[in-house]
Tab-separated table of C-alpha atoms in Angstrom:
chain	number	residue	atom	x	y	z
V	19	MET	CA	23.039	-3.012	-9.264
V	20	ASP	CA	23.243	-6.741	-8.701
V	21	ARG	CA	20.220	-8.409	-10.766
V	22	ARG	CA	19.853	-11.213	-9.851
V	23	HIS	CA	17.177	-12.341	-7.918
V	24	PHE	CA	17.010	-11.268	-3.991
V	25	LEU	CA	15.694	-13.749	-2.436
V	26	ARG	CA	18.208	-16.637	-3.682
V	27	ALA	CA	18.399	-18.534	-0.200
V	28	LEU	CA	15.727	-21.625	-0.831
V	29	GLY	CA	15.470	-23.438	2.269
V	30	GLY	CA	13.651	-26.705	1.636
V	31	ALA	CA	12.174	-26.926	5.529
V	32	THR	CA	8.187	-25.635	5.859
V	33	THR	CA	7.345	-23.804	9.284
V	34	THR	CA	4.443	-24.469	11.009
V	35	ALA	CA	1.889	-21.644	12.493
V	36	ILE	CA	1.371	-21.993	16.183
V	37	LEU	CA	-1.786	-20.778	17.429
V	38	THR	CA	-0.624	-19.221	20.825
V	39	PRO	CA	-2.788	-18.686	24.093
V	40	GLU	CA	-3.069	-14.885	23.387
V	41	ILE	CA	-4.245	-15.719	19.630
V	42	VAL	CA	-7.258	-17.851	20.760
V	43	GLN	CA	-8.244	-15.453	23.112
V	44	ALA	CA	-7.998	-12.463	20.679
V	45	ALA	CA	-10.184	-14.428	18.386
V	46	ALA	CA	-12.384	-15.594	21.209
V	47	GLN	CA	-12.882	-12.210	22.042
V	48	MET	CA	-13.896	-10.863	18.282
V	49	SER	CA	-16.415	-13.873	18.256
V	50	GLN	CA	-18.170	-12.499	21.637
V	51	ALA	CA	-18.041	-8.756	19.909
V	52	GLY	CA	-19.895	-10.394	16.950
V	53	ILE	CA	-17.502	-9.397	14.455
V	54	ASP	CA	-17.075	-12.003	12.067
V	55	TRP	CA	-14.445	-10.557	9.853
V	56	GLN	CA	-12.423	-13.666	8.707
V	57	ALA	CA	-14.825	-13.736	5.395
V	58	ALA	CA	-12.381	-10.235	4.242
V	59	PHE	CA	-9.461	-13.014	4.413
V	60	ALA	CA	-10.898	-15.899	2.916
V	61	ASP	CA	-9.982	-17.560	-0.404
V	62	LEU	CA	-11.195	-16.315	-3.677
V	63	GLU	CA	-11.559	-19.493	-5.836
V	64	ALA	CA	-12.500	-18.036	-9.296
V	65	ASP	CA	-12.389	-14.635	-11.023
V	66	VAL	CA	-15.431	-12.767	-10.923
V	67	PRO	CA	-17.293	-11.274	-13.747
V	68	ARG	CA	-18.286	-7.769	-14.184
V	69	THR	CA	-21.369	-7.434	-11.868
V	70	ALA	CA	-23.938	-4.968	-10.707
V	71	MET	CA	-24.074	-3.544	-7.473
V	72	LYS	CA	-27.206	-2.734	-5.451
V	73	ARG	CA	-27.588	0.971	-4.368
V	74	VAL	CA	-28.385	0.542	-0.068
V	75	HIS	CA	-28.288	4.402	0.019
V	76	GLY	CA	-28.486	7.830	-0.996
V	77	ARG	CA	-27.312	8.639	-4.509
V	78	ALA	CA	-24.022	8.951	-7.071
V	79	PRO	CA	-22.835	12.574	-7.520
V	80	GLU	CA	-23.293	13.751	-10.955
V	81	GLY	CA	-20.039	14.407	-12.712
V	82	LEU	CA	-18.678	11.231	-10.903
V	83	ALA	CA	-17.351	8.873	-13.871
V	84	GLY	CA	-14.872	6.389	-14.374
V	85	SER	CA	-13.130	3.397	-12.522
V	86	LEU	CA	-11.666	2.450	-9.490
V	87	TYR	CA	-8.744	-0.117	-10.076
V	88	ARG	CA	-7.644	-1.928	-6.742
V	89	ASN	CA	-5.040	-4.444	-6.098
V	90	GLY	CA	-4.435	-7.093	-3.452
V	91	PRO	CA	-3.903	-10.648	-2.252
V	92	GLY	CA	-7.082	-12.804	-3.017
V	93	LYS	CA	-6.133	-16.274	-2.667
V	94	PHE	CA	-4.039	-17.289	0.130
V	95	ARG	CA	-4.282	-21.368	1.092
V	96	ARG	CA	-4.065	-24.823	-1.333
V	97	PRO	CA	-4.389	-28.259	-0.228
V	98	GLY	CA	-0.404	-29.005	-0.325
V	99	GLY	CA	0.317	-25.425	1.763
V	100	SER	CA	-0.486	-22.070	2.206
V	101	VAL	CA	0.662	-18.928	2.701
V	102	GLU	CA	1.849	-17.987	6.160
V	103	HIS	CA	1.435	-13.938	5.506
V	104	TRP	CA	-1.118	-11.875	4.295
V	105	PHE	CA	1.303	-10.307	1.816
V	106	ASP	CA	1.840	-13.234	-0.161
V	107	GLY	CA	-1.512	-14.210	-1.473
V	108	ASP	CA	-2.039	-14.295	-5.226
V	109	GLY	CA	-2.614	-10.515	-6.754
V	110	LEU	CA	-6.526	-9.510	-7.448
V	111	MET	CA	-7.148	-6.650	-9.407
V	112	ARG	CA	-10.400	-5.519	-8.491
V	113	ALA	CA	-12.818	-2.909	-10.747
V	114	PHE	CA	-15.167	-0.730	-9.298
V	115	ARG	CA	-16.704	1.571	-12.750
V	116	VAL	CA	-18.785	4.081	-11.389
V	117	GLU	CA	-21.669	5.751	-14.517
V	118	GLY	CA	-24.457	6.931	-14.370
V	119	GLY	CA	-25.487	6.737	-10.885
V	120	ALA	CA	-24.949	2.789	-11.143
V	121	ALA	CA	-21.833	0.591	-10.420
V	122	THR	CA	-20.547	-2.448	-11.232
V	123	MET	CA	-17.601	-4.418	-9.548
V	124	GLU	CA	-15.667	-7.109	-11.128
V	125	ALA	CA	-12.312	-9.103	-9.782
V	126	ARG	CA	-9.392	-11.244	-11.944
V	127	PHE	CA	-6.558	-12.570	-10.805
V	128	ILE	CA	-3.465	-11.159	-12.158
V	129	ASP	CA	-1.675	-14.443	-14.350
V	130	THR	CA	2.230	-14.348	-12.393
V	131	PRO	CA	4.891	-17.001	-12.813
V	132	LYS	CA	4.092	-17.757	-8.759
V	133	ARG	CA	0.319	-18.216	-9.326
V	134	ARG	CA	1.022	-20.653	-12.146
V	135	ALA	CA	3.691	-22.689	-10.062
V	136	ASP	CA	1.816	-22.572	-7.262
V	137	THR	CA	-1.312	-23.562	-8.917
V	138	ALA	CA	0.939	-26.780	-10.616
V	139	ALA	CA	2.084	-27.821	-7.306
V	140	ASN	CA	-1.323	-27.751	-5.827
V	141	ALA	CA	0.467	-25.729	-2.505
V	142	VAL	CA	2.035	-22.594	-2.055
V	143	VAL	CA	5.784	-23.639	-2.656
V	144	THR	CA	6.598	-20.429	-3.375
V	145	PRO	CA	8.753	-18.362	-1.380
V	146	GLY	CA	7.302	-14.569	-0.350
V	147	PHE	CA	6.877	-11.941	2.215
V	148	GLY	CA	5.987	-13.808	4.943
V	149	THR	CA	6.045	-17.493	3.632
V	150	PRO	CA	9.494	-19.612	3.485
V	151	ALA	CA	10.642	-21.518	0.400
V	152	ARG	CA	9.076	-24.779	0.033
V	153	PRO	CA	10.355	-28.269	-1.987
V	154	GLY	CA	9.464	-27.540	-5.796
V	155	ALA	CA	10.468	-23.698	-5.582
V	156	ARG	CA	11.818	-22.680	-8.749
V	157	VAL	CA	13.301	-19.138	-8.132
V	158	ARG	CA	15.484	-18.010	-11.142
V	159	ASN	CA	14.792	-14.007	-10.785
V	160	ASN	CA	12.658	-11.517	-8.627
V	161	ASP	CA	9.912	-11.952	-10.991
V	162	ASP	CA	9.356	-15.568	-10.359
V	163	VAL	CA	8.558	-14.695	-6.545
V	164	ASN	CA	6.075	-11.485	-7.812
V	165	ALA	CA	3.027	-11.641	-6.279
V	166	ALA	CA	1.940	-8.458	-7.467
V	167	ASN	CA	-0.678	-7.813	-5.281
V	168	ILE	CA	0.079	-4.204	-3.855
V	169	SER	CA	-0.864	-1.612	-5.794
V	170	VAL	CA	-1.548	-0.512	-9.110
V	171	MET	CA	-1.256	2.773	-11.579
V	172	PRO	CA	-1.934	3.303	-14.941
V	173	ALA	CA	0.751	4.049	-17.585
V	174	GLY	CA	0.532	4.357	-21.124
V	175	GLY	CA	-2.907	2.727	-21.841
V	176	GLU	CA	-1.787	0.124	-19.588
V	177	LEU	CA	-2.760	-0.632	-15.435
V	178	TRP	CA	0.446	-1.865	-13.849
V	179	ALA	CA	0.254	-4.037	-10.487
V	180	LEU	CA	3.005	-3.672	-8.743
V	181	TRP	CA	4.355	-5.637	-6.010
V	182	GLU	CA	8.106	-4.354	-3.802
V	183	GLY	CA	10.506	-6.458	-4.926
V	184	GLY	CA	10.253	-6.968	-8.767
V	185	SER	CA	8.889	-5.908	-11.889
V	186	PRO	CA	5.348	-3.858	-12.987
V	187	ILE	CA	2.689	-6.115	-14.310
V	188	ALA	CA	0.982	-5.297	-17.234
V	189	LEU	CA	-2.896	-5.866	-17.292
V	190	ASP	CA	-5.386	-4.971	-20.096
V	191	PRO	CA	-7.933	-2.036	-17.782
V	192	ALA	CA	-10.838	-2.901	-19.938
V	193	ASP	CA	-11.021	-6.488	-18.524
V	194	LEU	CA	-8.443	-6.706	-16.242
V	195	SER	CA	-6.170	-9.291	-18.284
V	196	THR	CA	-2.501	-10.234	-18.020
V	197	ARG	CA	-0.244	-8.839	-20.322
V	198	GLY	CA	2.781	-9.391	-18.940
V	199	VAL	CA	5.718	-8.724	-17.400
V	200	LYS	CA	6.917	-4.925	-17.847
V	201	THR	CA	10.378	-4.948	-18.965
V	202	LEU	CA	11.357	-0.773	-18.719
V	203	ARG	CA	15.064	-1.411	-20.387
V	204	PRO	CA	16.564	-4.867	-21.301
V	205	ASP	CA	19.402	-4.533	-19.064
V	206	LEU	CA	17.138	-4.170	-15.940
V	207	ALA	CA	14.681	-6.955	-16.587
V	208	HIS	CA	13.602	-7.801	-13.284
V	209	VAL	CA	14.676	-5.107	-11.267
V	210	PRO	CA	12.264	-4.100	-7.844
V	211	PHE	CA	9.793	-1.562	-9.025
V	212	LEU	CA	8.342	-0.203	-5.699
V	213	ALA	CA	4.585	-0.592	-4.912
V	214	HIS	CA	4.450	3.109	-4.165
V	215	PRO	CA	5.860	5.370	-6.843
V	216	ARG	CA	5.139	9.528	-6.470
V	217	ARG	CA	3.883	10.627	-9.478
V	218	GLU	CA	4.230	14.371	-10.152
V	219	PRO	CA	1.269	16.528	-11.188
V	220	GLY	CA	0.893	15.992	-14.678
V	221	GLY	CA	4.656	15.280	-15.205
V	222	ASP	CA	7.080	12.236	-13.909
V	223	THR	CA	6.676	9.491	-11.817
V	224	TRP	CA	9.913	8.480	-9.929
V	225	SER	CA	9.972	5.379	-7.858
V	226	LEU	CA	12.841	2.906	-6.301
V	227	GLY	CA	13.964	-0.439	-6.785
V	228	VAL	CA	15.589	-1.011	-3.161
V	229	ASN	CA	18.957	-4.447	-2.956
V	230	GLY	CA	20.252	-3.730	0.295
V	231	LYS	CA	22.532	-0.605	0.368
V	232	GLN	CA	21.840	0.519	-2.975
V	233	ALA	CA	18.663	1.754	-4.743
V	234	LEU	CA	17.555	2.374	-8.586
V	235	VAL	CA	15.917	5.462	-8.710
V	236	TRP	CA	13.805	5.260	-11.815
V	237	ARG	CA	12.291	8.293	-13.652
V	238	LEU	CA	9.550	7.485	-15.953
V	239	GLY	CA	7.906	10.298	-18.583
V	240	PRO	CA	3.638	11.057	-18.849
V	241	ASP	CA	3.144	8.036	-20.844
V	242	GLY	CA	5.139	5.345	-18.670
V	243	ALA	CA	7.994	5.505	-20.648
V	244	LEU	CA	11.355	5.324	-19.251
V	245	LYS	CA	13.795	8.259	-19.075
V	246	SER	CA	16.058	7.518	-16.656
V	247	ALA	CA	17.665	5.135	-14.375
V	248	GLU	CA	20.555	5.954	-11.882
V	249	MET	CA	22.352	4.122	-8.958
V	250	LEU	CA	21.604	5.662	-5.252
V	251	ASP	CA	24.027	4.215	-2.405
V	252	LEU	CA	22.119	4.331	0.857
V	253	PRO	CA	23.410	4.687	4.172
V	254	ALA	CA	21.653	1.487	5.584
V	255	ALA	CA	19.914	-2.010	4.400
V	256	SER	CA	16.542	-0.624	5.824
V	257	TYR	CA	13.605	-1.905	4.801
V	258	VAL	CA	11.606	0.633	2.579
V	259	HIS	CA	7.876	0.194	1.033
V	260	ASP	CA	7.514	3.862	0.646
V	261	PHE	CA	9.185	6.959	-0.119
V	262	SER	CA	8.313	10.624	-0.506
V	263	ALA	CA	8.934	13.494	-2.622
V	264	THR	CA	8.859	17.338	-2.908
V	265	ALA	CA	8.615	19.084	-6.362
V	266	THR	CA	12.844	19.085	-6.386
V	267	HIS	CA	13.531	16.170	-4.003
V	268	LEU	CA	13.514	12.643	-2.885
V	269	ILE	CA	13.009	11.565	0.879
V	270	LEU	CA	13.838	8.121	1.939
V	271	VAL	CA	13.060	7.146	5.311
V	272	LEU	CA	15.682	4.394	6.555
V	273	GLN	CA	13.628	2.862	9.396
V	274	PRO	CA	15.801	0.716	12.148
V	275	TRP	CA	14.467	-2.213	10.556
V	276	ILE	CA	17.826	-3.903	8.957
V	277	GLN	CA	18.439	-6.005	6.429
V	278	ASP	CA	21.477	-8.317	7.383
V	279	ARG	CA	20.979	-11.799	6.439
V	280	LEU	CA	18.981	-13.143	3.150
V	281	VAL	CA	17.036	-16.026	4.211
V	282	THR	CA	12.872	-17.010	3.402
V	283	PRO	CA	11.219	-15.874	4.107
V	284	PHE	CA	11.964	-12.027	3.016
V	285	ASN	CA	10.917	-10.867	6.178
V	286	GLN	CA	13.406	-13.109	8.675
V	287	SER	CA	16.117	-11.304	6.931
V	288	PHE	CA	15.876	-8.166	8.677
V	289	SER	CA	16.218	-7.424	12.614
V	290	TRP	CA	14.988	-4.536	14.492
V	291	ARG	CA	17.959	-2.296	15.938
V	292	PRO	CA	16.436	0.689	17.558
V	293	GLU	CA	19.298	1.594	19.279
V	294	LEU	CA	20.456	2.656	15.364
V	295	GLY	CA	17.563	5.276	15.361
V	296	THR	CA	16.187	6.251	12.287
V	297	LYS	CA	17.807	8.140	8.879
V	298	VAL	CA	16.371	10.630	6.506
V	299	LEU	CA	18.182	10.934	3.108
V	300	VAL	CA	16.950	13.715	1.056
V	301	VAL	CA	18.588	13.630	-2.153
V	302	GLU	CA	17.959	16.335	-5.443
V	303	LYS	CA	16.148	15.415	-8.173
V	304	ALA	CA	18.264	16.714	-10.758
V	305	ASP	CA	21.668	15.359	-9.243
V	306	LEU	CA	21.349	12.322	-7.364
V	307	SER	CA	24.919	13.398	-5.366
V	308	ARG	CA	23.391	16.383	-3.960
V	309	ARG	CA	21.946	14.573	-0.527
V	310	ARG	CA	21.659	15.378	3.388
V	311	ILE	CA	20.891	12.759	6.247
V	312	TYR	CA	18.303	13.647	9.080
V	313	GLU	CA	18.281	11.636	12.215
V	314	LEU	CA	15.880	10.609	13.813
V	315	PRO	CA	14.430	8.281	16.679
V	316	PRO	CA	13.752	4.529	15.981
V	317	MET	CA	10.168	4.298	14.355
V	318	PHE	CA	8.691	1.815	11.843
V	319	ALA	CA	6.112	2.625	8.727
V	320	PHE	CA	4.905	1.029	5.741
V	321	HIS	CA	3.131	4.501	4.501
V	322	TYR	CA	4.176	8.356	3.580
V	323	GLY	CA	1.897	10.892	2.632
V	324	ALA	CA	3.731	13.448	0.019
V	325	ALA	CA	6.120	15.837	1.120
V	326	TRP	CA	6.400	19.648	0.401
V	327	GLU	CA	9.022	22.451	1.139
V	328	GLU	CA	8.569	25.245	2.402
V	329	ARG	CA	10.133	28.996	1.684
V	330	ASP	CA	12.227	28.472	4.508
V	331	GLY	CA	13.827	25.174	3.072
V	332	THR	CA	12.303	23.120	5.431
V	333	ILE	CA	10.295	19.843	4.174
V	334	ARG	CA	7.636	18.719	5.571
V	335	PHE	CA	5.850	14.981	5.219
V	336	ASP	CA	3.549	13.096	7.043
V	337	GLY	CA	2.814	9.441	7.724
V	338	CYS	CA	1.577	6.710	9.755
V	339	PHE	CA	4.337	5.714	12.940
V	340	SER	CA	4.127	2.186	14.533
V	341	PRO	CA	6.819	1.875	17.633
V	342	ASP	CA	8.033	-1.323	15.689
V	343	PRO	CA	7.422	-3.886	13.093
V	344	SER	CA	5.233	-6.040	14.813
V	345	PHE	CA	2.530	-6.124	12.080
V	346	ALA	CA	5.210	-6.910	9.342
V	347	THR	CA	6.613	-10.099	11.215
V	348	GLU	CA	3.837	-10.729	13.382
V	349	ASN	CA	0.034	-10.143	12.845
V	350	GLY	CA	0.164	-10.519	9.811
V	351	LYS	CA	0.621	-13.812	9.674
V	352	ALA	CA	-2.060	-14.195	12.636
V	353	LEU	CA	-4.608	-12.743	10.069
V	354	MET	CA	-4.170	-16.014	7.624
V	355	GLN	CA	-4.631	-18.420	11.287
V	356	GLY	CA	-8.373	-16.502	11.875
V	357	ALA	CA	-6.711	-14.484	14.400
V	358	TRP	CA	-5.576	-10.813	15.615
V	359	THR	CA	-3.632	-9.490	18.570
V	360	ARG	CA	-3.699	-6.424	20.016
V	361	GLN	CA	-1.616	-4.069	19.272
V	362	GLU	CA	-1.284	-0.614	19.087
V	363	ALA	CA	-2.219	1.259	15.919
V	364	ALA	CA	0.047	3.656	13.724
V	365	LYS	CA	-0.554	6.985	14.591
V	366	LEU	CA	-0.196	9.544	11.674
V	367	GLY	CA	2.277	12.137	12.507
V	368	LEU	CA	4.097	15.279	10.756
V	369	VAL	CA	7.862	14.995	9.998
V	370	ALA	CA	9.813	18.436	9.856
V	371	LEU	CA	13.380	18.202	8.150
V	372	HIS	CA	14.901	22.060	8.922
V	373	PRO	CA	17.616	23.827	7.260
V	374	ASP	CA	19.878	23.774	10.278
V	375	GLY	CA	19.801	20.096	10.379
V	376	ARG	CA	17.771	19.364	12.663
V	377	ALA	CA	14.540	16.583	12.473
V	378	THR	CA	11.228	16.399	14.497
V	379	LEU	CA	8.404	14.248	14.457
V	380	ASP	CA	4.746	15.653	16.007
V	381	SER	CA	2.541	12.858	16.333
V	382	THR	CA	-1.712	13.760	16.019
V	383	GLY	CA	-1.911	10.556	18.394
V	384	LEU	CA	-4.704	9.650	15.619
V	385	ALA	CA	-4.723	6.110	14.830
V	386	ALA	CA	-4.584	5.668	11.120
V	387	GLU	CA	-3.249	4.111	8.079
V	388	PHE	CA	-3.536	4.549	4.125
V	389	PRO	CA	-2.254	8.240	3.987
V	390	ARG	CA	-3.397	9.590	0.643
V	391	ILE	CA	-3.823	13.439	-0.674
V	392	ASP	CA	-5.304	15.497	-3.324
V	393	GLY	CA	-2.695	14.466	-6.011
V	394	ARG	CA	-3.415	17.854	-7.346
V	395	PHE	CA	-1.199	19.013	-4.731
V	396	ALA	CA	1.473	16.354	-5.114
V	397	GLY	CA	4.859	17.403	-3.870
V	398	HIS	CA	3.643	20.630	-3.305
V	399	ALA	CA	2.712	22.681	-0.230
V	400	ARG	CA	-1.185	21.234	1.232
V	401	ARG	CA	-3.294	21.421	4.019
V	402	TYR	CA	-4.971	18.016	4.228
V	403	THR	CA	-4.265	13.939	5.148
V	404	ILE	CA	-6.668	11.548	3.828
V	405	HIS	CA	-6.611	8.091	6.032
V	406	ALA	CA	-8.377	5.240	7.133
V	407	ALA	CA	-9.338	5.737	10.684
V	408	GLY	CA	-10.932	4.224	13.932
V	409	ALA	CA	-8.964	1.090	14.512
V	410	SER	CA	-9.926	-1.155	16.836
V	411	PRO	CA	-7.814	-3.109	19.292
V	412	ASN	CA	-9.587	-6.007	18.846
V	413	ALA	CA	-9.784	-5.660	15.259
V	414	PRO	CA	-7.457	-6.010	12.076
V	415	LEU	CA	-7.375	-2.790	9.945
V	416	TYR	CA	-9.942	0.172	10.067
V	417	ARG	CA	-13.485	1.177	10.360
V	418	GLY	CA	-13.883	4.858	9.285
V	419	VAL	CA	-12.115	7.288	7.256
V	420	ALA	CA	-10.930	11.388	7.500
V	421	ALA	CA	-9.445	14.037	6.484
V	422	HIS	CA	-6.627	15.907	9.276
V	423	ASP	CA	-6.499	19.470	8.713
V	424	TRP	CA	-2.495	20.305	9.656
V	425	LYS	CA	-3.909	23.918	9.811
V	426	THR	CA	-6.375	23.394	12.708
V	427	GLY	CA	-5.380	20.329	13.995
V	428	ARG	CA	-9.151	18.727	13.279
V	429	SER	CA	-9.938	16.026	11.684
V	430	ASP	CA	-12.912	15.601	9.393
V	431	ALA	CA	-14.254	11.497	10.316
V	432	PHE	CA	-16.903	9.369	9.714
V	433	ASP	CA	-17.278	5.838	11.583
V	434	LEU	CA	-18.826	3.437	9.481
V	435	GLY	CA	-19.066	0.716	12.857
V	436	ALA	CA	-16.975	-2.234	13.626
V	437	HIS	CA	-19.029	-4.527	11.469
V	438	GLN	CA	-17.153	-2.768	8.706
V	439	LEU	CA	-13.335	-2.990	7.799
V	440	MET	CA	-12.295	-0.256	5.839
V	441	GLU	CA	-10.114	-0.285	3.038
V	442	GLU	CA	-7.741	2.826	1.755
V	443	ALA	CA	-10.323	6.124	0.545
V	444	VAL	CA	-8.934	7.288	-2.827
V	445	PHE	CA	-9.608	11.070	-4.052
V	446	VAL	CA	-11.496	12.136	-7.117
V	447	ALA	CA	-11.447	15.698	-7.628
V	448	ARG	CA	-14.536	17.272	-9.696
V	449	LEU	CA	-13.800	18.816	-13.091
V	450	ASP	CA	-14.739	22.106	-12.314
V	451	GLY	CA	-13.139	22.297	-9.111
V	452	SER	CA	-9.454	23.712	-8.045
V	453	ALA	CA	-9.608	24.105	-4.122
V	454	GLU	CA	-7.891	21.538	-2.170
V	455	LEU	CA	-10.039	18.563	-1.328
V	456	ASP	CA	-12.621	19.677	-3.955
V	457	GLY	CA	-14.310	16.277	-5.147
V	458	TRP	CA	-15.108	12.775	-3.602
V	459	LEU	CA	-13.316	9.948	-1.579
V	460	LEU	CA	-14.267	6.846	-3.004
V	461	ALA	CA	-13.638	4.090	0.113
V	462	PRO	CA	-14.457	0.386	-0.435
V	463	SER	CA	-15.345	-1.624	2.625
V	464	VAL	CA	-16.146	-5.231	3.708
V	465	ASN	CA	-19.188	-5.368	5.569
V	466	THR	CA	-19.415	-8.432	8.579
V	467	ARG	CA	-22.289	-7.744	9.368
V	468	ALA	CA	-23.977	-7.969	5.424
V	469	LYS	CA	-21.219	-10.065	4.278
V	470	ALA	CA	-20.327	-8.219	1.397
V	471	THR	CA	-17.864	-5.841	-0.182
V	472	GLU	CA	-19.321	-2.362	-0.499
V	473	LEU	CA	-18.568	0.896	-2.192
V	474	HIS	CA	-18.919	4.201	-0.533
V	475	VAL	CA	-18.669	7.833	-2.022
V	476	PHE	CA	-18.063	10.650	0.653
V	477	ASP	CA	-17.706	14.165	0.163
V	478	ALA	CA	-14.010	14.879	0.859
V	479	ARG	CA	-15.147	18.298	2.240
V	480	ARG	CA	-17.671	17.013	4.413
V	481	ILE	CA	-16.836	13.547	5.536
V	482	ALA	CA	-18.314	13.580	8.998
V	483	GLU	CA	-21.802	13.773	7.303
V	484	GLY	CA	-21.540	9.965	5.544
V	485	PRO	CA	-21.731	8.539	2.774
V	486	LEU	CA	-23.412	10.180	-0.346
V	487	CYS	CA	-24.036	7.087	-1.577
V	488	THR	CA	-23.054	3.765	-0.881
V	489	TRP	CA	-23.402	0.612	-3.381
V	490	ARG	CA	-23.196	-3.248	-1.991
V	491	ALA	CA	-22.281	-6.180	-3.864
V	492	ASP	CA	-23.545	-9.938	-3.852
V	493	ARG	CA	-20.590	-11.269	-2.465
V	494	VAL	CA	-17.727	-10.278	-0.420
V	495	LEU	CA	-13.896	-9.850	-2.245
V	496	PRO	CA	-10.857	-10.193	-0.018
V	497	VAL	CA	-9.902	-6.814	1.468
V	498	SER	CA	-7.496	-4.895	-0.816
V	499	LEU	CA	-4.627	-2.890	-0.309
V	500	HIS	CA	-3.977	-0.255	-2.758
V	501	GLY	CA	-5.901	1.686	-5.613
V	502	THR	CA	-5.928	4.174	-8.200
V	503	PHE	CA	-9.343	6.045	-10.268
V	504	VAL	CA	-9.333	6.565	-13.781
V	505	ARG	CA	-11.766	8.894	-15.156
V	506	ALA	CA	-14.502	7.411	-17.802
């Protein structure tokens, strides 16, 4: 694999964001609706020490103890120049710690070369997903542009902050301090490691490092040690943010957002080519040369649920599908201008890959994002998908949480109201439980009315009854993207 940094083209020109009439109108609509969501995308200027949260509703269930770690962009603007896309803010690790019925919150910026370079320049000079390179940028390898701002996974007693175009960044789970870039093998330094690895229950973790029409398939042991790294040729140079897996197969959805050049910002390296359709590549974990390709209509998705294989060989997996990549190219940028343009929300759907070579996609019609599952069933037959729900056309993100039942076609959902911006919900199993969804959902939100970050606990089997418990912080943290729970 070519281990040279994938952002080689460093342009010197600075682009200027333009407020279109549509963006101005959308901002006015939000203001008229009384929803002040911009604090959820405002800069955090400094780390937040561990602080007690106030319990404002209910009480914590017995047996819930541990830390919810969440990662996402935390600082976007500097006097000499700012990011131009939400996905390019400095990585900020949050920790919500629950013990003895009480909760605390803390946050710490991840000490990346990108953050250090931009701090020294007092400007965002480093290129990113939607931000161009600016004068003074220094890019020697992928990790010089690594924002470490998408996701987090526990590994070998550490936390790994994950991006999608560079290495994991190791953190101390006790105080969130940065330990440094994680090199899994010397000759694979700076090779991408996706932000959405797939962990087998009690076993190995799989990830990808994608570069055009090639991918490196990472396989780690339960302790985070590298077991193998093998090359995989791809039939298309598609944008790959996530993938899926059964117990025996890896599943890569190659959507028709195709990389046909290499420029900054990175999202401008891709062209939407719906005439190509979507290819689904299925490869055997035990032998990457054994592969099948399925065809689906053109579609775009950031996130997929875990796949499973049925007795007749049919493979099923779910995802949150959009008609095109307009959030990646447009609305992620509009957020940094304090605006939101109306767009069709992603819809939850179920893909079936049949033994005869057919592929089908059945949409629920439900607005959904951030699909999660009961991790004990990863790679195996399951019934439920947890997801953010209740999209508002005039507001970013979602306002509720749900669990969709694929057997009955019904959803168990709760809407927290238009003043809430919900983040991804993470499932936590009861220690004495074994049935699917026998546990709780931990879901943070930004309460735009109270101007505070909140943490909600739901019974995963009775979401419609509302939160069992809600804690409120004394401040707003910028909304995060993805998280993981580690038991105390």
